[in-house]
Structure formats: C-alpha cells, structure tokens
mmCIF file of C-alpha atoms and ligand atoms in Angstrom:
data_model
loop_
_atom_site.group_PDB
_atom_site.id
_atom_site.type_symbol
_atom_site.label_atom_id
_atom_site.label_comp_id
_atom_site.label_asym_id
_atom_site.label_seq_id
_atom_site.Cartn_x
_atom_site.Cartn_y
_atom_site.Cartn_z
ATOM 1 C CA UNK V 1149 18.576 -60.882 18.017
ATOM 2 C CA UNK V 1150 17.252 -58.014 20.083
ATOM 3 C CA UNK V 1151 17.514 -54.690 18.267
ATOM 4 C CA UNK V 1152 17.540 -50.871 19.199
ATOM 5 C CA UNK V 1153 14.909 -50.370 16.475
ATOM 6 C CA UNK V 1154 12.396 -53.180 17.216
ATOM 7 C CA UNK V 1155 9.496 -51.059 18.104
ATOM 8 C CA UNK V 1156 10.472 -48.092 15.819
ATOM 9 C CA UNK V 1157 7.097 -48.787 13.658
ATOM 10 C CA UNK V 1158 4.751 -50.445 16.165
ATOM 11 C CA UNK V 1159 5.387 -48.038 19.130
ATOM 12 C CA UNK V 1160 7.409 -44.997 18.254
ATOM 13 C CA UNK V 1161 6.743 -43.110 21.374
ATOM 14 C CA UNK V 1162 7.941 -46.065 23.660
ATOM 15 C CA UNK V 1163 11.080 -44.458 24.573
ATOM 16 C CA UNK V 1164 9.435 -41.038 25.264
ATOM 17 C CA UNK V 1165 6.848 -42.413 27.509
ATOM 18 C CA UNK V 1166 9.339 -44.386 29.553
ATOM 19 C CA UNK V 1167 11.494 -41.210 29.974
ATOM 20 C CA UNK V 1168 8.524 -39.164 31.071
ATOM 21 C CA UNK V 1169 7.488 -41.804 33.514
ATOM 22 C CA UNK V 1170 10.889 -42.252 34.943
ATOM 23 C CA UNK V 1171 11.491 -38.743 35.167
ATOM 24 C CA UNK V 1172 8.287 -38.198 37.249
ATOM 25 C CA UNK V 1173 9.392 -41.239 39.526
ATOM 26 C CA UNK V 1174 12.589 -40.135 40.200
ATOM 27 C CA UNK V 1175 11.374 -36.209 40.949
ATOM 28 C CA UNK V 1176 9.222 -37.881 43.475
ATOM 29 C CA UNK V 1177 11.838 -40.334 44.936
ATOM 30 C CA UNK V 1178 15.417 -40.234 43.677
ATOM 31 C CA UNK V 1179 16.000 -43.777 45.157
ATOM 32 C CA UNK V 1180 13.432 -45.163 42.758
ATOM 33 C CA UNK V 1181 16.161 -44.916 39.801
ATOM 34 C CA UNK V 1182 18.434 -47.443 42.061
ATOM 35 C CA UNK V 1183 15.359 -49.640 42.802
ATOM 36 C CA UNK V 1184 14.392 -50.063 38.872
ATOM 37 C CA UNK V 1185 18.171 -50.590 38.128
ATOM 38 C CA UNK V 1186 18.214 -53.491 40.519
ATOM 39 C CA UNK V 1187 15.097 -55.078 39.912
ATOM 40 C CA UNK V 1188 16.272 -55.552 36.026
ATOM 41 C CA UNK V 1189 19.150 -57.143 37.509
ATOM 42 C CA UNK V 1190 17.110 -59.482 39.392
ATOM 43 C CA UNK V 1191 15.100 -60.149 36.246
ATOM 44 C CA UNK V 1192 18.035 -61.341 34.076
ATOM 45 C CA UNK V 1193 19.576 -63.537 36.546
ATOM 46 C CA UNK V 1194 16.403 -65.600 36.784
ATOM 47 C CA UNK V 1195 15.273 -67.287 33.633
ATOM 48 C CA UNK V 1196 16.996 -64.348 31.653
ATOM 49 C CA UNK V 1197 15.587 -61.047 30.864
ATOM 50 C CA UNK V 1198 11.920 -62.080 30.515
ATOM 51 C CA UNK V 1199 9.944 -59.955 32.994
ATOM 52 C CA UNK V 1200 9.449 -63.226 35.528
ATOM 53 C CA UNK V 1201 10.341 -60.788 38.444
ATOM 54 C CA UNK V 1202 7.348 -58.590 37.878
ATOM 55 C CA UNK V 1203 4.750 -61.880 38.137
ATOM 56 C CA UNK V 1204 2.886 -62.168 41.439
ATOM 57 C CA UNK V 1205 2.440 -65.856 41.243
ATOM 58 C CA UNK V 1206 5.463 -68.420 41.248
ATOM 59 C CA UNK V 1207 7.138 -67.307 44.172
ATOM 60 C CA UNK V 1208 9.993 -65.311 42.658
ATOM 61 C CA UNK V 1209 9.092 -62.147 44.568
ATOM 62 C CA UNK V 1210 9.289 -64.050 47.807
ATOM 63 C CA UNK V 1211 12.733 -65.712 47.086
ATOM 64 C CA UNK V 1212 15.124 -64.762 49.931
ATOM 65 C CA UNK V 1213 17.040 -62.097 48.002
ATOM 66 C CA UNK V 1214 13.803 -60.321 46.730
ATOM 67 C CA UNK V 1215 11.589 -60.402 49.807
ATOM 68 C CA UNK V 1216 11.149 -57.300 51.454
ATOM 69 C CA UNK V 1217 13.482 -55.699 49.271
ATOM 70 C CA UNK V 1218 12.789 -55.423 45.748
ATOM 71 C CA UNK V 1219 10.737 -52.455 44.814
ATOM 72 C CA UNK V 1220 9.836 -50.497 41.596
ATOM 73 C CA UNK V 1221 6.651 -52.386 40.485
ATOM 74 C CA UNK V 1222 4.262 -49.257 40.650
ATOM 75 C CA UNK V 1223 6.378 -47.290 38.275
ATOM 76 C CA UNK V 1224 6.449 -50.242 35.907
ATOM 77 C CA UNK V 1225 2.712 -50.328 35.900
ATOM 78 C CA UNK V 1226 2.339 -46.754 35.571
ATOM 79 C CA UNK V 1227 4.702 -47.018 32.405
ATOM 80 C CA UNK V 1228 3.022 -50.003 31.243
ATOM 81 C CA UNK V 1229 -0.444 -48.256 31.231
ATOM 82 C CA UNK V 1230 0.893 -45.286 29.218
ATOM 83 C CA UNK V 1231 2.574 -47.718 26.815
ATOM 84 C CA UNK V 1232 -0.603 -49.779 26.340
ATOM 85 C CA UNK V 1233 -2.686 -46.693 25.820
ATOM 86 C CA UNK V 1234 -0.432 -45.552 22.812
ATOM 87 C CA UNK V 1235 0.706 -49.108 21.520
ATOM 88 C CA UNK V 1236 -1.809 -51.699 22.856
ATOM 89 C CA UNK V 1237 -0.373 -55.523 23.101
ATOM 90 C CA UNK V 1238 2.736 -54.475 21.481
ATOM 91 C CA UNK V 1239 5.549 -53.910 24.073
ATOM 92 C CA UNK V 1240 6.614 -56.458 26.585
ATOM 93 C CA UNK V 1241 6.959 -55.915 30.454
ATOM 94 C CA UNK V 1242 10.672 -56.999 30.244
ATOM 95 C CA UNK V 1243 11.691 -54.552 27.517
ATOM 96 C CA UNK V 1244 9.811 -51.735 29.675
ATOM 97 C CA UNK V 1245 11.955 -52.845 32.700
ATOM 98 C CA UNK V 1246 15.282 -52.845 30.512
ATOM 99 C CA UNK V 1247 14.422 -49.177 29.491
ATOM 100 C CA UNK V 1248 13.245 -48.063 33.185
ATOM 101 C CA UNK V 1249 16.759 -49.481 34.419
ATOM 102 C CA UNK V 1250 18.879 -47.233 31.405
ATOM 103 C CA UNK V 1251 16.691 -44.114 32.490
ATOM 104 C CA UNK V 1252 17.098 -44.620 36.314
ATOM 105 C CA UNK V 1253 20.723 -44.991 35.827
ATOM 106 C CA UNK V 1254 20.793 -42.069 33.406
ATOM 107 C CA UNK V 1255 18.392 -39.536 35.647
ATOM 108 C CA UNK V 1256 20.767 -40.155 38.729
ATOM 109 C CA UNK V 1257 23.875 -39.072 36.824
ATOM 110 C CA UNK V 1258 25.258 -42.250 35.114
ATOM 111 C CA UNK V 1259 25.703 -43.117 31.475
ATOM 112 C CA UNK V 1260 23.381 -43.774 28.927
ATOM 113 C CA UNK V 1261 23.294 -46.686 26.263
ATOM 114 C CA UNK V 1262 20.805 -47.780 23.439
ATOM 115 C CA UNK V 1263 18.716 -50.701 24.734
ATOM 116 C CA UNK V 1264 18.451 -53.486 22.451
ATOM 117 C CA UNK V 1265 14.681 -54.555 22.517
ATOM 118 C CA UNK V 1266 12.307 -57.444 21.233
ATOM 119 C CA UNK V 1267 12.179 -59.333 24.522
ATOM 120 C CA UNK V 1268 9.057 -61.150 25.297
ATOM 121 C CA UNK V 1269 7.517 -62.019 28.502
ATOM 122 C CA UNK V 1270 7.519 -65.585 30.441
ATOM 123 C CA UNK V 1271 4.831 -67.089 31.424
ATOM 124 C CA UNK V 1272 6.366 -68.540 34.789
ATOM 125 C CA UNK V 1273 8.630 -67.242 37.533
ATOM 126 C CA UNK V 1274 11.118 -69.320 39.792
ATOM 127 C CA UNK V 1275 11.580 -68.918 43.610
ATOM 128 C CA UNK V 1276 14.273 -71.745 43.497
ATOM 129 C CA UNK V 1277 16.049 -70.029 40.551
ATOM 130 C CA UNK V 1278 16.084 -66.531 42.170
ATOM 131 C CA UNK V 1279 17.422 -68.299 45.457
ATOM 132 C CA UNK V 1280 20.079 -70.082 43.332
ATOM 133 C CA UNK V 1281 21.421 -67.564 40.947
ATOM 134 C CA UNK V 1282 21.106 -64.170 42.638
ATOM 135 C CA UNK V 1283 24.329 -63.396 44.689
ATOM 136 C CA UNK V 1284 23.943 -63.154 48.352
ATOM 137 C CA UNK V 1285 25.657 -59.976 50.166
ATOM 138 C CA UNK V 1286 27.799 -62.420 52.079
ATOM 139 C CA UNK V 1287 29.554 -63.929 48.866
ATOM 140 C CA UNK V 1288 33.273 -64.064 48.524
ATOM 141 C CA UNK V 1289 34.894 -63.217 45.108
ATOM 142 C CA UNK V 1290 35.003 -66.918 44.233
ATOM 143 C CA UNK V 1291 31.325 -67.184 44.574
ATOM 144 C CA UNK V 1292 30.551 -63.871 42.632
ATOM 145 C CA UNK V 1293 32.695 -64.875 39.776
ATOM 146 C CA UNK V 1294 30.805 -68.240 39.441
ATOM 147 C CA UNK V 1295 27.372 -66.789 39.856
ATOM 148 C CA UNK V 1296 28.150 -64.245 37.294
ATOM 149 C CA UNK V 1297 30.116 -66.957 34.894
ATOM 150 C CA UNK V 1298 26.879 -69.012 34.901
ATOM 151 C CA UNK V 1299 24.968 -65.801 33.246
ATOM 152 C CA UNK V 1300 27.905 -65.449 30.536
ATOM 153 C CA UNK V 1301 29.497 -62.668 32.480
ATOM 154 C CA UNK V 1302 33.043 -62.178 32.850
ATOM 155 C CA UNK V 1303 34.915 -61.238 36.248
ATOM 156 C CA UNK V 1304 35.490 -57.761 34.744
ATOM 157 C CA UNK V 1305 31.706 -57.167 33.783
ATOM 158 C CA UNK V 1306 30.844 -58.642 37.486
ATOM 159 C CA UNK V 1307 33.276 -55.839 38.630
ATOM 160 C CA UNK V 1308 31.799 -53.064 36.346
ATOM 161 C CA UNK V 1309 28.046 -54.223 37.139
ATOM 162 C CA UNK V 1310 28.985 -54.181 40.966
ATOM 163 C CA UNK V 1311 29.520 -50.158 40.561
ATOM 164 C CA UNK V 1312 25.685 -49.995 40.663
ATOM 165 C CA UNK V 1313 26.170 -49.934 44.332
ATOM 166 C CA UNK V 1314 27.267 -46.398 44.102
ATOM 167 C CA UNK V 1315 23.451 -45.405 44.315
ATOM 168 C CA UNK V 1316 20.682 -46.941 46.205
ATOM 169 C CA UNK V 1317 19.761 -48.171 50.050
ATOM 170 C CA UNK V 1318 20.496 -51.417 51.981
ATOM 171 C CA UNK V 1319 18.704 -52.720 55.010
ATOM 172 C CA UNK V 1320 21.076 -54.002 57.927
ATOM 173 C CA UNK V 1321 20.211 -57.636 58.033
ATOM 174 C CA UNK V 1322 22.269 -57.450 54.692
ATOM 175 C CA UNK V 1323 25.343 -56.077 56.036
ATOM 176 C CA UNK V 1324 25.331 -56.845 59.717
ATOM 177 C CA UNK V 1325 27.895 -59.643 59.352
ATOM 178 C CA UNK V 1326 30.234 -57.214 57.949
ATOM 179 C CA UNK V 1327 30.008 -54.359 60.236
ATOM 180 C CA UNK V 1328 30.289 -56.399 63.396
ATOM 181 C CA UNK V 1329 32.698 -59.383 62.427
ATOM 182 C CA UNK V 1330 34.677 -58.478 59.148
ATOM 183 C CA UNK V 1331 38.531 -57.631 59.775
ATOM 184 C CA UNK V 1332 38.796 -55.775 56.292
ATOM 185 C CA UNK V 1333 36.643 -52.697 57.200
ATOM 186 C CA UNK V 1334 37.614 -49.407 58.176
ATOM 187 C CA UNK V 1335 36.988 -49.199 61.849
ATOM 188 C CA UNK V 1336 35.231 -45.727 61.742
ATOM 189 C CA UNK V 1337 32.911 -46.711 59.006
ATOM 190 C CA UNK V 1338 31.970 -49.866 60.750
ATOM 191 C CA UNK V 1339 31.249 -47.865 63.964
ATOM 192 C CA UNK V 1340 29.393 -45.232 61.747
ATOM 193 C CA UNK V 1341 27.176 -48.119 60.368
ATOM 194 C CA UNK V 1342 26.580 -49.672 63.604
ATOM 195 C CA UNK V 1343 24.906 -46.508 65.187
ATOM 196 C CA UNK V 1344 21.949 -47.252 63.083
ATOM 197 C CA UNK V 1345 22.116 -51.163 62.603
ATOM 198 C CA UNK V 1346 21.500 -53.437 65.914
ATOM 199 C CA UNK V 1347 23.854 -56.526 65.953
ATOM 200 C CA UNK V 1348 20.808 -58.992 64.208
ATOM 201 C CA UNK V 1349 18.206 -58.428 61.760
ATOM 202 C CA UNK V 1350 16.660 -54.773 61.459
ATOM 203 C CA UNK V 1351 15.263 -53.420 58.188
ATOM 204 C CA UNK V 1352 16.789 -49.976 58.866
ATOM 205 C CA UNK V 1353 18.034 -48.375 55.773
ATOM 206 C CA UNK V 1354 21.727 -47.080 55.269
ATOM 207 C CA UNK V 1355 23.395 -45.692 51.871
ATOM 208 C CA UNK V 1356 25.301 -48.366 49.919
ATOM 209 C CA UNK V 1357 27.768 -45.711 48.814
ATOM 210 C CA UNK V 1358 28.714 -43.865 51.744
ATOM 211 C CA UNK V 1359 29.812 -40.574 49.892
ATOM 212 C CA UNK V 1360 27.086 -40.034 47.124
ATOM 213 C CA UNK V 1361 24.090 -42.497 47.493
ATOM 214 C CA UNK V 1362 22.088 -40.391 45.158
ATOM 215 C CA UNK V 1363 24.732 -39.995 42.338
ATOM 216 C CA UNK V 1364 25.872 -42.401 39.821
ATOM 217 C CA UNK V 1365 29.655 -41.865 39.964
ATOM 218 C CA UNK V 1366 32.833 -43.723 40.694
ATOM 219 C CA UNK V 1367 32.739 -43.239 44.389
ATOM 220 C CA UNK V 1368 31.870 -46.808 44.959
ATOM 221 C CA UNK V 1369 35.323 -47.857 43.914
ATOM 222 C CA UNK V 1370 37.016 -45.084 45.820
ATOM 223 C CA UNK V 1371 35.087 -46.686 49.035
ATOM 224 C CA UNK V 1372 36.548 -50.001 48.359
ATOM 225 C CA UNK V 1373 40.056 -48.572 48.429
ATOM 226 C CA UNK V 1374 39.209 -46.999 51.445
ATOM 227 C CA UNK V 1375 37.960 -50.582 53.187
ATOM 228 C CA UNK V 1376 34.476 -48.828 53.265
ATOM 229 C CA UNK V 1377 32.429 -51.363 51.037
ATOM 230 C CA UNK V 1378 29.105 -51.882 52.674
ATOM 231 C CA UNK V 1379 28.370 -55.499 51.688
ATOM 232 C CA UNK V 1380 31.044 -58.355 52.243
ATOM 233 C CA UNK V 1381 30.488 -59.300 48.559
ATOM 234 C CA UNK V 1382 31.621 -55.414 47.625
ATOM 235 C CA UNK V 1383 34.722 -55.697 49.606
ATOM 236 C CA UNK V 1384 35.372 -58.935 47.920
ATOM 237 C CA UNK V 1385 36.172 -56.999 44.900
ATOM 238 C CA UNK V 1386 39.148 -55.368 46.597
ATOM 239 C CA UNK V 1387 40.633 -57.783 49.033
ATOM 240 C CA UNK V 1388 43.877 -58.717 47.557
ATOM 241 C CA UNK V 1389 42.416 -60.695 44.607
ATOM 242 C CA UNK V 1390 41.993 -60.875 40.754
ATOM 243 C CA UNK V 1391 39.691 -57.743 40.547
ATOM 244 C CA UNK V 1392 41.908 -55.288 42.577
ATOM 245 C CA UNK V 1393 43.469 -53.851 39.566
ATOM 246 C CA UNK V 1394 40.307 -52.993 37.791
ATOM 247 C CA UNK V 1395 38.838 -51.526 40.892
ATOM 248 C CA UNK V 1396 41.697 -49.246 41.054
ATOM 249 C CA UNK V 1397 41.303 -48.406 37.395
ATOM 250 C CA UNK V 1398 37.478 -47.512 38.096
ATOM 251 C CA UNK V 1399 38.317 -45.418 41.123
ATOM 252 C CA UNK V 1400 40.944 -43.174 39.028
ATOM 253 C CA UNK V 1401 39.023 -43.162 35.851
ATOM 254 C CA UNK V 1402 35.116 -42.447 36.166
ATOM 255 C CA UNK V 1403 34.971 -42.212 32.318
ATOM 256 C CA UNK V 1404 36.236 -45.875 32.184
ATOM 257 C CA UNK V 1405 33.759 -47.122 34.507
ATOM 258 C CA UNK V 1406 30.862 -45.318 33.032
ATOM 259 C CA UNK V 1407 31.662 -46.871 29.362
ATOM 260 C CA UNK V 1408 32.291 -50.236 30.819
ATOM 261 C CA UNK V 1409 29.117 -50.215 33.021
ATOM 262 C CA UNK V 1410 26.999 -49.214 29.876
ATOM 263 C CA UNK V 1411 28.684 -52.022 27.774
ATOM 264 C CA UNK V 1412 27.944 -54.596 30.587
ATOM 265 C CA UNK V 1413 24.493 -53.741 31.035
ATOM 266 C CA UNK V 1414 23.724 -54.474 27.578
ATOM 267 C CA UNK V 1415 25.430 -57.727 27.777
ATOM 268 C CA UNK V 1416 23.334 -58.574 30.879
ATOM 269 C CA UNK V 1417 20.180 -57.377 29.019
ATOM 270 C CA UNK V 1418 20.972 -60.158 26.575
ATOM 271 C CA UNK V 1419 20.837 -63.027 29.090
ATOM 272 C CA UNK V 1420 18.417 -65.370 27.487
ATOM 273 C CA UNK V 1421 15.769 -63.289 26.016
ATOM 274 C CA UNK V 1422 12.555 -64.957 24.782
ATOM 275 C CA UNK V 1423 12.017 -63.710 21.205
ATOM 276 C CA UNK V 1424 9.922 -64.559 18.165
ATOM 277 C CA UNK V 1425 6.725 -66.544 19.011
ATOM 278 C CA UNK V 1426 8.116 -67.553 22.689
ATOM 279 C CA UNK V 1427 6.351 -66.403 25.766
ATOM 280 C CA UNK V 1428 3.783 -63.420 25.330
ATOM 281 C CA UNK V 1429 3.188 -59.688 25.344
ATOM 282 C CA UNK V 1430 1.755 -59.613 28.846
ATOM 283 C CA UNK V 1431 -1.355 -57.076 29.309
ATOM 284 C CA UNK V 1432 -0.719 -56.767 32.899
ATOM 285 C CA UNK V 1433 2.755 -57.044 34.085
ATOM 286 C CA UNK V 1434 1.836 -58.818 37.463
ATOM 287 C CA UNK V 1435 -0.143 -61.650 35.615
ATOM 288 C CA UNK V 1436 0.094 -63.832 32.574
ATOM 289 C CA UNK V 1437 -2.514 -63.600 29.930
ATOM 290 C CA UNK V 1438 -5.418 -65.727 30.294
HETATM 291 C C1 HEM K 2908 27.795 -58.516 42.643
HETATM 292 C C2 HEM K 2908 26.644 -59.053 43.214
HETATM 293 C C3 HEM K 2908 25.713 -58.421 44.003
HETATM 294 C C4 HEM K 2908 25.217 -58.517 45.334
HETATM 295 C C5 HEM K 2908 25.906 -59.512 46.387
HETATM 296 C C6 HEM K 2908 24.215 -57.370 45.584
HETATM 297 C C7 HEM K 2908 23.573 -57.514 46.834
HETATM 298 C C8 HEM K 2908 22.467 -56.405 47.244
HETATM 299 C C9 HEM K 2908 21.983 -56.086 48.623
HETATM 300 C C10 HEM K 2908 21.926 -57.060 49.556
HETATM 301 C C11 HEM K 2908 21.228 -54.950 48.164
HETATM 302 C C12 HEM K 2908 20.400 -54.357 49.361
HETATM 303 C C13 HEM K 2908 19.034 -54.943 49.590
HETATM 304 C C14 HEM K 2908 18.316 -54.523 50.633
HETATM 305 O O1 HEM K 2908 18.863 -54.405 51.731
HETATM 306 O O2 HEM K 2908 16.980 -54.468 50.327
HETATM 307 C C15 HEM K 2908 21.556 -54.631 47.192
HETATM 308 C C16 HEM K 2908 20.912 -53.176 46.467
HETATM 309 C C17 HEM K 2908 21.098 -52.735 45.192
HETATM 310 N N1 HEM K 2908 21.866 -53.397 44.217
HETATM 311 FE FE1 HEM K 2908 23.069 -54.895 44.247
HETATM 312 N N2 HEM K 2908 23.904 -56.677 44.380
HETATM 313 C C18 HEM K 2908 25.048 -57.386 43.513
HETATM 314 C C19 HEM K 2908 25.149 -56.725 42.264
HETATM 315 C C20 HEM K 2908 24.227 -55.825 41.833
HETATM 316 C C21 HEM K 2908 24.111 -55.610 40.132
HETATM 317 C C22 HEM K 2908 24.677 -56.141 39.323
HETATM 318 C C23 HEM K 2908 23.387 -54.313 40.011
HETATM 319 C C24 HEM K 2908 22.923 -53.592 38.967
HETATM 320 C C25 HEM K 2908 23.574 -53.778 37.825
HETATM 321 C C26 HEM K 2908 22.817 -53.949 41.646
HETATM 322 C C27 HEM K 2908 22.055 -52.867 41.870
HETATM 323 C C28 HEM K 2908 21.582 -52.657 42.915
HETATM 324 C C29 HEM K 2908 21.013 -51.198 43.504
HETATM 325 C C30 HEM K 2908 20.824 -50.244 42.479
HETATM 326 C C31 HEM K 2908 20.723 -51.448 44.936
HETATM 327 C C32 HEM K 2908 19.853 -50.540 45.798
HETATM 328 C C33 HEM K 2908 18.462 -50.642 45.259
HETATM 329 C C34 HEM K 2908 17.521 -49.584 45.992
HETATM 330 O O3 HEM K 2908 18.151 -48.464 46.986
HETATM 331 O O4 HEM K 2908 16.237 -50.005 46.078
HETATM 332 N N3 HEM K 2908 23.246 -54.848 42.392
HETATM 333 N N4 HEM K 2908 22.286 -55.319 46.305
HETATM 334 CA CA1 CA K 2909 13.588 -63.221 34.493
HETATM 335 CA CA1 CA K 2910 27.654 -42.624 44.320
#
C-alpha cells in the first residue's frame, strides 16, 4: 500500500531536502546517523511506523528503552521545516523519519534502498507499548525472536536488523550486567569496557561495535564470533543457537549483510502504517494537530 512514488507529484523535492539535511547533520556529528536509524526502529515497534515516538505527549519518550537515550529530534524538526516550506501540509513526520533512517545508514557507509512512502502520523503515543514491545539489552535469543515475530519479522530478519549495532554508542547501564557477569564474553574486551563503566548505573558512552563504530560494515558480526558483542542481546545471536550460521555468513559476506539489511529495513518500515484517511499529516512532529 505504501509506494516509493507517493510524493512524486505532491512533493518532488522531498528526498533531496532530507538528504541535504542529513548530510549537514552527519557532517556536524557522525553519530546522528545511527541515532536516526534507531529512532525509526523505536517508532515502528510501537503502534507501527506512525511517528508516535516523535510526540511529546503520551509518555512514549519516557518509556524505559527511550528515556535519556533516543535522540535526533532536532534533525527531524529541521528537515520537517524545510519540507513544510517546499510542500506545506503534505508529508508526514513518519515518512520523514523513514527517509532519515535510510540516509543515516547510507551516509555512514551502509546500503541504500528505495523507501516506500505514504505513511500518515498517529494522534497518539504509547508508553505501555514501548515498554512491552522494544527489546531490552538483557534479552536472550528466545525473547528477541518472539518480540520481532510479534512485529511480523522473522529470526533471520531480526539477525540482519541487529547489524545496525555496527554503528553508534551505548550507555554503561545497558551493558554493565554483561561486562561484569556474563561468561560468554572475551575477557580482554570485558576488561576494556569496565575501564570506563563502574559496576552499576552510569551514563558513560562506549561504542557498540568495538572495531568501527562510525562505519556501517560487517564488523558487528565478526565481533560476535570473537565474543565481543556489547549487549547480552547481541551475543545471544551467536551463542550456540539458531542464528549462529547466519552470523557466520554475515561476518564472511558483507555484501549479503548489506542486501539483507536493506530488505529487512523495508519490511520493518511496513509495520502497520496509517494510510488513506487514517491519522493525519502533523504540522509539527512534536504535537498532534489542533
Ligand atoms: C535486537 C534487539 C535490540 C536491542 C536489545 C537493542 C538495544 C539497544 C540499546 C540498549 C542501545 C543503547 C542505548 C543507549 O545506551 O542509550 C541501542 C543502540 C542502538 N540501536 Fe539497538 N537494539 C536492538 C535492535 C536494533 C535495531 C533493529 C536497530 C535498527 C535497525 C537498532 C539500532 C541501534 C542503533 C543505531 C544504536 C546506536 C544509537 C546511537 O548511537 O544514538 N537496534 N540498541
Ligand atoms: Ca510508532
Ligand atoms: Ca561498524
């Protein structure tokens, strides 16, 4: 139902405006490409890809997986302002977010893909659904598989999408349990991470991919082979279970990873979009229209 040509008559400059905005944002701070990729994931897993994560009301931003962690709202706002100037009242915040995720991935060296468009924006957000649907970094493989299955995504798609952790940073509180307690971790990697993380709490940042945190590549999977996954949930993909073989394949074939990642991103972007006359085109991504 979404279409890559949805705005070709109503907003032909849309993709150029988003690309220019993302170029500028990534030049200013490379990590922001990762942050927008994650923001789109956190949107899609809560009520579908409907821009709910962008709403200030509703408590979704304060849900445990989001609070003090999700970022990139200013970039969405700046791009939305440019889009509104060119094509007022036409393009949803949900679609802008989908395009920023694609461009963020590409600008950090990842694959590109054509983004199906035509999503509309929700009038609600949900803290409860964010807490229930977003995977915690303490998850085991069975939990990851079931949380992705709930969104219509297969274990293989979950394994490909987790490769997003080839870019970006994380706070100690999300991996302290792993570096202090897990057995399936490379001891020298655990020691390295403990150097900047005290044994509880703490918002200090570390790269998720110890090798190339600023580059979208297959190093994430090579890390898993070496027991250098940062989150317990990362290493769960390569811990003697059903995804081991695919992790090995992706570690050996970056081209396969790139192509499967792009396909899985399109599939994730199709989670329960609002279309037709459902929802609205928000004027301001932070608030519902009055
Ligand atoms: C498989 C289950 C997943 C879990 C348990 C998980 C968990 C996390 C956690 C805990 C962080 C660090 C947040 C912080 O410390 O502030 C993070 C960061 C990140 N995640 Fe995931 N994630 C998962 C899947 C995904 C998927 C599917 C994507 C995108 C397709 C993604 C993209 C990212 C990115 C790019 C970052 C870095 C963001 C930044 O630097 O701002 N993650 N994830
Ligand atoms: Ca949503
Ligand atoms: Ca990397």
